Tab-separated table of N, CA and C in Angstrom:
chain	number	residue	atom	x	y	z
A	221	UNK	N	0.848	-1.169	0.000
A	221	UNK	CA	0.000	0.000	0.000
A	221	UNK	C	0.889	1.225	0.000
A	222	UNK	N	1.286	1.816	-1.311
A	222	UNK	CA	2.034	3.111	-1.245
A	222	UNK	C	1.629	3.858	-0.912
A	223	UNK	N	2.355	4.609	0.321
A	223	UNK	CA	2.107	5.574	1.450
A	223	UNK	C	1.030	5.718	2.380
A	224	UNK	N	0.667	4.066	2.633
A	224	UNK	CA	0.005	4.042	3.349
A	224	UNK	C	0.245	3.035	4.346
A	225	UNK	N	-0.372	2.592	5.239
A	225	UNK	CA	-0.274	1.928	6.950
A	225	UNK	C	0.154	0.217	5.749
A	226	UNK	N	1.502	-0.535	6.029
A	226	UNK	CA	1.882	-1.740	5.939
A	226	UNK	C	1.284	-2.888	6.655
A	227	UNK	N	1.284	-4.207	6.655
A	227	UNK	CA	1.233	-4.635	7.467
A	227	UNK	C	2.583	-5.770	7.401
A	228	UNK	N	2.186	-6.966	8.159
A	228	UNK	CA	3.208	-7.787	8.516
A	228	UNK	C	2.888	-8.610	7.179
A	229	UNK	N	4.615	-9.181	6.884
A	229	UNK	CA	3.865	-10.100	5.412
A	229	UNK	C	3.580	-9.350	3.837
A	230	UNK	N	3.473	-8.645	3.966
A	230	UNK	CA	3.098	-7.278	2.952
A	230	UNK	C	4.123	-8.150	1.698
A	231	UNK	N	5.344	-7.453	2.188
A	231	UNK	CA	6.490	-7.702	0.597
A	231	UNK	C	6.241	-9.692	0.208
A	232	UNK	N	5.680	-10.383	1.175
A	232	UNK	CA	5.836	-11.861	0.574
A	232	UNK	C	4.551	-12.088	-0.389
A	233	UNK	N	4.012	-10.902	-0.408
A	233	UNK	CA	2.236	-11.047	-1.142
A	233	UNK	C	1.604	-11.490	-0.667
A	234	UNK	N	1.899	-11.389	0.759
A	234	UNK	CA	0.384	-12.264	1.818
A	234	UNK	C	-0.514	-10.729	1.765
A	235	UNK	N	-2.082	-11.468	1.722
A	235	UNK	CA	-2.851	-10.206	2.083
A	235	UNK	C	-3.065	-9.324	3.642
A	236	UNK	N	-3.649	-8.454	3.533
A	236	UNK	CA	-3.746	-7.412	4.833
A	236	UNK	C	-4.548	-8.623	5.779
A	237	UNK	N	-4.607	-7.803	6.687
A	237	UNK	CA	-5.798	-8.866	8.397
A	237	UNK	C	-6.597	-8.479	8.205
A	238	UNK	N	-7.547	-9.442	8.452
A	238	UNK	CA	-9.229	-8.803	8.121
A	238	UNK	C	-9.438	-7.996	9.673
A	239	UNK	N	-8.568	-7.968	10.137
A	239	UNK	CA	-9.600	-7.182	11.464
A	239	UNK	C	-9.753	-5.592	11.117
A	240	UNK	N	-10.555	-5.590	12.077
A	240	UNK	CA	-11.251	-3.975	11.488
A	240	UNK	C	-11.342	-3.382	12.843
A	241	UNK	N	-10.793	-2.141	12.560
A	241	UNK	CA	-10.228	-1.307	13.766
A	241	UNK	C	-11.094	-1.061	15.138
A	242	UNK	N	-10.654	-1.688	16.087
A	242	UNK	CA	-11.608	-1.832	17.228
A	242	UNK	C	-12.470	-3.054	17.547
A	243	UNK	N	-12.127	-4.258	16.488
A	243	UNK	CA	-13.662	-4.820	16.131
A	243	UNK	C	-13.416	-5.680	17.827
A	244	UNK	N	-12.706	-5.827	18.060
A	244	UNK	CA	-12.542	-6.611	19.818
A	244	UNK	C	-13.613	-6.124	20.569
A	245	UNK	N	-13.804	-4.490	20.819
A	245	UNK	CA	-15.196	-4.394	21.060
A	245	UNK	C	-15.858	-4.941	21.431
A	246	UNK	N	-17.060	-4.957	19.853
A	246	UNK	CA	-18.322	-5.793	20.143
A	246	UNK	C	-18.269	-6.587	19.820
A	247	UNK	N	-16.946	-7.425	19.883
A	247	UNK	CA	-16.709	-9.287	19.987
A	247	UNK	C	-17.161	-9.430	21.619
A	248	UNK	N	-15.997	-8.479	22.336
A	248	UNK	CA	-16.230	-8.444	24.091
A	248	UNK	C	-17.924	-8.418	24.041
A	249	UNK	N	-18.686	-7.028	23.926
A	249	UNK	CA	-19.798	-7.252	24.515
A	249	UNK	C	-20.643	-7.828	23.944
A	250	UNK	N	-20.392	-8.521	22.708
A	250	UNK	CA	-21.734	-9.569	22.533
A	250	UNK	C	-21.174	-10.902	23.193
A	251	UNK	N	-20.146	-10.831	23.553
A	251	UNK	CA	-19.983	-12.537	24.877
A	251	UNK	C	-20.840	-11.898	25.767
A	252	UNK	N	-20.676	-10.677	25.869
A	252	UNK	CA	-21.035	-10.744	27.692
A	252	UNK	C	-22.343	-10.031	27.249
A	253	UNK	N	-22.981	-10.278	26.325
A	253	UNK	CA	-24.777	-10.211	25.886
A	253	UNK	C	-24.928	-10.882	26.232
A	254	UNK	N	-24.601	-12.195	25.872
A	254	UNK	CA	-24.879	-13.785	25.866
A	254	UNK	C	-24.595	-14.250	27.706
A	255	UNK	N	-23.651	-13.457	27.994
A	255	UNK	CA	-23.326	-14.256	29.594
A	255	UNK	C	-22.842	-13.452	30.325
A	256	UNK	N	-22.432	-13.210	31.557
A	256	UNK	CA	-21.183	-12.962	31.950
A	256	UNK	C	-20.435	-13.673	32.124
A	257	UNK	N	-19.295	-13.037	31.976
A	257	UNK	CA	-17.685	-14.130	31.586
A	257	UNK	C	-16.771	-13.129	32.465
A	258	UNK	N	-15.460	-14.453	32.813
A	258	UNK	CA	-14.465	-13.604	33.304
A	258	UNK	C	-13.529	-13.688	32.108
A	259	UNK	N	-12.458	-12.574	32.378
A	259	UNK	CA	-11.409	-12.116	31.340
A	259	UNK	C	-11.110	-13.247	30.789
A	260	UNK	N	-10.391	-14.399	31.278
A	260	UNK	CA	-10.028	-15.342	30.294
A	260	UNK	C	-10.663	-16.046	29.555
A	261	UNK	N	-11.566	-15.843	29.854
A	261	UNK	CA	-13.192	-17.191	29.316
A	261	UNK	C	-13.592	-16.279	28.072
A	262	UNK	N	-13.781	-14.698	28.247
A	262	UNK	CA	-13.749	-13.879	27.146
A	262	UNK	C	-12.524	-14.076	26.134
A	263	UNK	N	-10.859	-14.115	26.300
A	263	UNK	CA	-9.900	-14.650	25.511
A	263	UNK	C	-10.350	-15.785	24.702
A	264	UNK	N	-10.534	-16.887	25.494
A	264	UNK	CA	-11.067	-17.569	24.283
A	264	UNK	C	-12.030	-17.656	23.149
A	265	UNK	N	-13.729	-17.255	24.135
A	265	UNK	CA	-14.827	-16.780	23.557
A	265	UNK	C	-14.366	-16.242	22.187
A	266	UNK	N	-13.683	-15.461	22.459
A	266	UNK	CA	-13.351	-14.215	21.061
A	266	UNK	C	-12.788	-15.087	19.800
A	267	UNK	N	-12.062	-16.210	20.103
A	267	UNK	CA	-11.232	-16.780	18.989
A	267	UNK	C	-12.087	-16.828	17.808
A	268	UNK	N	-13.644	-17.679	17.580
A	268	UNK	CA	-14.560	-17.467	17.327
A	268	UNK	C	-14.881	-16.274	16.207
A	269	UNK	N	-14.909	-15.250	16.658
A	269	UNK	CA	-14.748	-14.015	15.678
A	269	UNK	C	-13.284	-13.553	14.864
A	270	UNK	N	-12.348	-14.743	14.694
A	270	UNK	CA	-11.237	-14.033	14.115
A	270	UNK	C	-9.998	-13.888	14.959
A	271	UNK	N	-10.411	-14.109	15.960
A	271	UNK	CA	-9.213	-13.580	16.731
A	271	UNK	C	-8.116	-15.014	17.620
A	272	UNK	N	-8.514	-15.751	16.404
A	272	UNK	CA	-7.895	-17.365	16.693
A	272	UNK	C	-6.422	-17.056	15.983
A	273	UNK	N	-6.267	-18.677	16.276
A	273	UNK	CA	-4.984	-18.875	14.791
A	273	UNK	C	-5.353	-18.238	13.583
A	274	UNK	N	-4.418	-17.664	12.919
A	274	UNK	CA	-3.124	-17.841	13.115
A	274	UNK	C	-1.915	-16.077	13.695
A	275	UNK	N	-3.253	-15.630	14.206
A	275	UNK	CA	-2.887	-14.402	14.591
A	275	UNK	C	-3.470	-14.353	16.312
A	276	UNK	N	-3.618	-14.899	17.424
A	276	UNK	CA	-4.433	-15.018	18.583
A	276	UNK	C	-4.261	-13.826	18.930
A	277	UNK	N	-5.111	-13.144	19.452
A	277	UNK	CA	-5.492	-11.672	20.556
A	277	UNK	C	-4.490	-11.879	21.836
A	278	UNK	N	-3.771	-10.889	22.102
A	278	UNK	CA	-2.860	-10.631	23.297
A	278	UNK	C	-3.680	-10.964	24.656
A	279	UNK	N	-4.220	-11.705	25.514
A	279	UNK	CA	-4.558	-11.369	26.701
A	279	UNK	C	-5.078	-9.278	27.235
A	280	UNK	N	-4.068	-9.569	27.035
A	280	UNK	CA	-3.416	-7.852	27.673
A	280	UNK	C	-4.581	-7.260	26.929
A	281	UNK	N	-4.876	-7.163	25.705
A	281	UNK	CA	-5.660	-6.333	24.887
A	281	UNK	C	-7.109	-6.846	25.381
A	282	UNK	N	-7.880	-8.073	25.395
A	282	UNK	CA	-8.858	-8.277	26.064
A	282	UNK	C	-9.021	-7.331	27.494
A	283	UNK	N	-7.619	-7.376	28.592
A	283	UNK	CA	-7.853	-6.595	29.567
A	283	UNK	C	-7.794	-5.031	29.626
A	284	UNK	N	-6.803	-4.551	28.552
A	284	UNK	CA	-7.319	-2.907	28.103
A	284	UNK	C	-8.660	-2.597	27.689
A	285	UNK	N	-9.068	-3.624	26.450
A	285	UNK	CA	-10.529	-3.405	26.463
A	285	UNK	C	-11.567	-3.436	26.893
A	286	UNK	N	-11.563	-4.454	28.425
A	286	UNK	CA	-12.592	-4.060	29.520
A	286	UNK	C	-11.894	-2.859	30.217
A	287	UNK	N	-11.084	-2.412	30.579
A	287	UNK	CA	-10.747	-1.152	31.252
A	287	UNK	C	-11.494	-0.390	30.550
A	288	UNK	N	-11.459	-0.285	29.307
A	288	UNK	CA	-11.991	1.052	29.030
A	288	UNK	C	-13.344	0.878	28.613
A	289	UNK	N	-14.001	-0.433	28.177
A	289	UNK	CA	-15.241	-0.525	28.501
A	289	UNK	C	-15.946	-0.139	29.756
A	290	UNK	N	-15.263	-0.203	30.694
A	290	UNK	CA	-15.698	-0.470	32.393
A	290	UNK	C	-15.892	1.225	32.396
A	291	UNK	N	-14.670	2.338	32.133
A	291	UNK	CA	-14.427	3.651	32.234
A	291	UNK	C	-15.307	4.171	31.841
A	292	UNK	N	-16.092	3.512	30.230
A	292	UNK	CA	-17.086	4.600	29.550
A	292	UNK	C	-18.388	3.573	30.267
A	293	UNK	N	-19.017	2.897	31.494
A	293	UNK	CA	-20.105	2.637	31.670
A	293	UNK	C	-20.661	1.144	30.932
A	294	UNK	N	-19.888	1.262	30.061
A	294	UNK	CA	-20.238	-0.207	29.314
A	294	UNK	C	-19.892	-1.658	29.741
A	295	UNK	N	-19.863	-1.977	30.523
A	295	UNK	CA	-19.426	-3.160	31.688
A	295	UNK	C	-18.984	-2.850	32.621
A	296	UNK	N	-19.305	-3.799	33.782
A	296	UNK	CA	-19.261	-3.417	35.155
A	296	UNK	C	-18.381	-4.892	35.698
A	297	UNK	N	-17.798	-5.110	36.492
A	297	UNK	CA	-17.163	-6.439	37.143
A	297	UNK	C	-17.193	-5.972	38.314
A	298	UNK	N	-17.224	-7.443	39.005
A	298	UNK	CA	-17.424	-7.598	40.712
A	298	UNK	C	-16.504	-8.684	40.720
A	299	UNK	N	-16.044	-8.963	41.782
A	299	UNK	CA	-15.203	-10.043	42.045
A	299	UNK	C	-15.711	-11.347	42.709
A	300	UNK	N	-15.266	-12.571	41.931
A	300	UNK	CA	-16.428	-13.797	42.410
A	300	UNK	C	-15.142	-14.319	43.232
A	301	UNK	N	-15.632	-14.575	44.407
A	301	UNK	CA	-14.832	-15.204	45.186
A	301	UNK	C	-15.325	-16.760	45.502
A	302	UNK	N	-16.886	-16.835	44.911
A	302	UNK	CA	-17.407	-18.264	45.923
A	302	UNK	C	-16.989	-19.426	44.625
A	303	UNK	N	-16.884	-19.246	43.252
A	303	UNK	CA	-17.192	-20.231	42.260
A	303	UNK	C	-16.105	-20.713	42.189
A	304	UNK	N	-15.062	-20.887	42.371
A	304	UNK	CA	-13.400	-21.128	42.706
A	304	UNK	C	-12.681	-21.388	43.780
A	305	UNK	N	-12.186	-22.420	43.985
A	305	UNK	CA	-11.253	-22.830	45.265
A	305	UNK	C	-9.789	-22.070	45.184
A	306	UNK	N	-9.574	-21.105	44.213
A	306	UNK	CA	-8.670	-20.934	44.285
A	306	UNK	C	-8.601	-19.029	44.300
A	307	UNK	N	-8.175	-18.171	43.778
A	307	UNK	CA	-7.808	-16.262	44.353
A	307	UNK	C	-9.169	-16.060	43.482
A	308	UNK	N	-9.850	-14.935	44.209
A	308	UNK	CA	-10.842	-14.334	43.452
A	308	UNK	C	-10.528	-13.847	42.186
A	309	UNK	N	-11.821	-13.632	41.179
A	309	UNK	CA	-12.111	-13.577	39.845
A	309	UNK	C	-12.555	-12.640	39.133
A	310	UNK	N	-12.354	-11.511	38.594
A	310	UNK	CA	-13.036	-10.730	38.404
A	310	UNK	C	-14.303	-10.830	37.335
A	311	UNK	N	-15.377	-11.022	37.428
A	311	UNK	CA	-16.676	-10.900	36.302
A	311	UNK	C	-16.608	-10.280	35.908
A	312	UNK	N	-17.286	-10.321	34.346
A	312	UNK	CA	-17.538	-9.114	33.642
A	312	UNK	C	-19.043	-8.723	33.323
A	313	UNK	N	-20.041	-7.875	33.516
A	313	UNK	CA	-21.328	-7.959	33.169
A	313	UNK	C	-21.367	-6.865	32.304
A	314	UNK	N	-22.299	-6.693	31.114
A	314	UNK	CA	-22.618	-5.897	29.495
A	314	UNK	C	-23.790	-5.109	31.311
A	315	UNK	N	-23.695	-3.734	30.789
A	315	UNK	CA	-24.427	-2.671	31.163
A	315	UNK	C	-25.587	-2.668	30.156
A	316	UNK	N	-26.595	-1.547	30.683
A	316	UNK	CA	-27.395	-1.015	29.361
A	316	UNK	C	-27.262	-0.267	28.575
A	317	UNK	N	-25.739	0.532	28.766
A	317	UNK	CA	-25.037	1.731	28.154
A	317	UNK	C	-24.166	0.602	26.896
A	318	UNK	N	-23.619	-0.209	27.340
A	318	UNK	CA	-22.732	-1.916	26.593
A	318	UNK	C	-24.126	-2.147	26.143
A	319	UNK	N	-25.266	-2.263	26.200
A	319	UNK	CA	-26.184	-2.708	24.910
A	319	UNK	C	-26.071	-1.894	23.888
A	320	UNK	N	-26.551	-0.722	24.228
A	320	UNK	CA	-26.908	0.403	23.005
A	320	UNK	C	-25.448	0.723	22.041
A	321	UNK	N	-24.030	0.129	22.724
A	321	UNK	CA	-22.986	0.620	22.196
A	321	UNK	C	-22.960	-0.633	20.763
A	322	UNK	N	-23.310	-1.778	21.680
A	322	UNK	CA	-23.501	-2.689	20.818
A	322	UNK	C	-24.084	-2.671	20.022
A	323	UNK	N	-25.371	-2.386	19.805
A	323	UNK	CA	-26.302	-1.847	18.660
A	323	UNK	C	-25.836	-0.822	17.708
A	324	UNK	N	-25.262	-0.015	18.235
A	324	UNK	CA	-24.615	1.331	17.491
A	324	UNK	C	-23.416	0.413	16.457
A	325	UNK	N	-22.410	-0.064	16.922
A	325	UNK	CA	-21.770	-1.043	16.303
A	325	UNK	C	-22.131	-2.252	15.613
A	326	UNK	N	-23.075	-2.627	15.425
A	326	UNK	CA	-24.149	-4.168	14.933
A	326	UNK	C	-24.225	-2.698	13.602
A	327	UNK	N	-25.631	-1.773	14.183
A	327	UNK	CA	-25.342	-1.180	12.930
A	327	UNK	C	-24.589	-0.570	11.615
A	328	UNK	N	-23.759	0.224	12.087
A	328	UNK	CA	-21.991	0.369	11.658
A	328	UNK	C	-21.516	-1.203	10.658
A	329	UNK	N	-21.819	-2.380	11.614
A	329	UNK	CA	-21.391	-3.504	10.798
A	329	UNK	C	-22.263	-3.688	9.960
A	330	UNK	N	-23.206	-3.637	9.757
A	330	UNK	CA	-24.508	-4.154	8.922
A	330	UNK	C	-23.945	-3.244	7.678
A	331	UNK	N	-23.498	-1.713	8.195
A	331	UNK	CA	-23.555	-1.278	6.280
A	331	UNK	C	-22.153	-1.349	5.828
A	332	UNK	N	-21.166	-1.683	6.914
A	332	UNK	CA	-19.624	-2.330	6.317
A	332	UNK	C	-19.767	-3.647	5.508
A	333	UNK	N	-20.716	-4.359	6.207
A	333	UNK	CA	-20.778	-5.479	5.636
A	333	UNK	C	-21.537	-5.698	3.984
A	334	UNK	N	-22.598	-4.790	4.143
A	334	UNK	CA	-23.036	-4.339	2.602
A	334	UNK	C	-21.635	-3.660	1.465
A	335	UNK	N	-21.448	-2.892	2.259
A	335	UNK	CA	-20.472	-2.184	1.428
A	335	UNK	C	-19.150	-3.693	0.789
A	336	UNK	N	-18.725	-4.351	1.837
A	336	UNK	CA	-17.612	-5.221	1.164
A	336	UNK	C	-18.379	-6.109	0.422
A	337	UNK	N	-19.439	-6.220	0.450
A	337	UNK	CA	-20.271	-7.366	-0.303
A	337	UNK	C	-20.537	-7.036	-1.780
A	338	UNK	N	-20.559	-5.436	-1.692
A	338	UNK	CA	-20.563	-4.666	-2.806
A	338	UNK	C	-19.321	-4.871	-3.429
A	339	UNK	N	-18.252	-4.723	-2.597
A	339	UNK	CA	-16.762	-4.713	-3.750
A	339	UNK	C	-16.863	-5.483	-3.951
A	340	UNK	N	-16.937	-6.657	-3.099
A	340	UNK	CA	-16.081	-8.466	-3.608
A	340	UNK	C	-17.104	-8.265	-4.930
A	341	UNK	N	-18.452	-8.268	-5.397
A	341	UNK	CA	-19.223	-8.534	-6.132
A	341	UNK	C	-18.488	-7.671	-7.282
A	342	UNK	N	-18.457	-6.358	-7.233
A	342	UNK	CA	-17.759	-5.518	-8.167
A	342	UNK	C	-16.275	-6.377	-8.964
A	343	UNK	N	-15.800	-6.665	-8.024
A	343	UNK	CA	-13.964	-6.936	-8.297
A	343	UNK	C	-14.283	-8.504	-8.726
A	344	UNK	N	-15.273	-9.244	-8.216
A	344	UNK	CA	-15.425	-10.305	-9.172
A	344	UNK	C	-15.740	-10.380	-11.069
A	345	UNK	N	-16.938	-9.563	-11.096
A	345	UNK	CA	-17.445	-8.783	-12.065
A	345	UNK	C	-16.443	-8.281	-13.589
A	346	UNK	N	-15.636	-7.789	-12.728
A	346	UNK	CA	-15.009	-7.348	-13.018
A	346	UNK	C	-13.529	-7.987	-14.002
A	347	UNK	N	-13.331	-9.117	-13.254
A	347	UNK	CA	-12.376	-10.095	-13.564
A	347	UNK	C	-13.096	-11.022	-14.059
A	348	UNK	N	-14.498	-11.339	-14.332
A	348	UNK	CA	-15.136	-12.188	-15.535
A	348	UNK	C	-14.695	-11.151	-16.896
A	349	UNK	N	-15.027	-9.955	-16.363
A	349	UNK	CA	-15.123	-9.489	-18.173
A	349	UNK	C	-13.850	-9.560	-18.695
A	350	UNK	N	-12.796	-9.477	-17.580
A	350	UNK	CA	-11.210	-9.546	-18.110
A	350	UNK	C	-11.350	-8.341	-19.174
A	351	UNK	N	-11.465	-7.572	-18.539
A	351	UNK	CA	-10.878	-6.133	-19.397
A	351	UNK	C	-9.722	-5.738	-18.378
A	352	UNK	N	-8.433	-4.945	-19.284
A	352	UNK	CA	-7.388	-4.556	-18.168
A	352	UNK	C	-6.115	-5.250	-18.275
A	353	UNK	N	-4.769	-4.838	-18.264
A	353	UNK	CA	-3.413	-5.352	-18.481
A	353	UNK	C	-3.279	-6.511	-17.054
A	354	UNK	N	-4.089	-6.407	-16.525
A	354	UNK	CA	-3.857	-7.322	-14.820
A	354	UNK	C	-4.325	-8.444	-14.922
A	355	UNK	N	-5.081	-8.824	-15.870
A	355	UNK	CA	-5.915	-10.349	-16.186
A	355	UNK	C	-5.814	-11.904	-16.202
A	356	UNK	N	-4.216	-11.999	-17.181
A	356	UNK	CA	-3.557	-12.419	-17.427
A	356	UNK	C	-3.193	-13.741	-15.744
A	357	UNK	N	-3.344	-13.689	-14.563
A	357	UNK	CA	-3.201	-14.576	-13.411
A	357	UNK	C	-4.039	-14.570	-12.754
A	358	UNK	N	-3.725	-15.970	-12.412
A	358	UNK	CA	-5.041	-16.617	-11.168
A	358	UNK	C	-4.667	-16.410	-10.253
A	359	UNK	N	-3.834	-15.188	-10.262
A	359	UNK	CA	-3.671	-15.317	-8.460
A	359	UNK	C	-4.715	-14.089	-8.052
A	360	UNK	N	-5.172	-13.652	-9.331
A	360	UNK	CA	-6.060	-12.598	-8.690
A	360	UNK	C	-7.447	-12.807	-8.402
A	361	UNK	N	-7.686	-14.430	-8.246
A	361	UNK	CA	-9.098	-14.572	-8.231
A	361	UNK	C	-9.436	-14.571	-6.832
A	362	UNK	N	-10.759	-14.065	-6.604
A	362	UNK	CA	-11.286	-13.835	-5.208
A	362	UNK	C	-11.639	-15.253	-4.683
A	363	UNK	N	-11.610	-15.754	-3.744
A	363	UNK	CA	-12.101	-16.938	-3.307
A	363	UNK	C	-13.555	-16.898	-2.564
């Protein structure tokens, strides 16, 4: 991408990461729609959305992102001391402020998701008619 943000892999012709800026988010609060979870149970939860092999989510970043979920009102944790024989736990519970954020973001995804549905369809389209000096390889076919 000339003069723009690289990623890892770039010069071997691997493509960019599908993640999309922030999307940890409302991976976090739609687990904790569904339940409350503690931090690590959310680490895994998340793999699920992308955030598996062959790239796994830092720990650390799951726990920045309830910090600052917790800061703006959008989840709350208490510490479970009875469900464990072993050091207390911190819970995580989705607020009603963590619903509506969620919704705000569900929506946001709904017209990202139109929109890429639009290119892939375009850039397929596109490479049937084989117009263009770029045609010529299959490495450009969309899967």
């Amino acid at each position: 991408m000339p003069g723009g943000r690289s990623w890892r892999g770039a010069e071997q012709g691997k493509p960019c990461p599908r993640r999309l800026r922030r999307f940890l988010e409302p991976c976090v609060l739609l687990v904790l729609h569904k339940r409350d979870a503690y931090g690590y149970e959310l680490t895994e939860d998340v793999k699920a959305y992308g955030f598996g092999e062959p790239d796994p989510v830092d720990a650390s970043l799951i726990y920045r992102t309830l910090r600052w979920l917790e800061e703006n009102n959008m989840v709350v944790s208490r510490w479970d001391t009875e469900s464990s024989a072993g050091p207390a736990r911190r819970v995580y519970q989705l607020t009603e402020e963590g619903d509506r954020y969620l919704a705000a973001w569900m929506a946001d995804l709904d017209e990202t998701a139109h929109l890429l549905e639009s290119f892939v369809a375009e850039y397929r389209h596109h490479m049937e008619r084989g117009e263009g000096e770029h045609h010529d390889s299959s490495s450009h076919q969309a899967s």
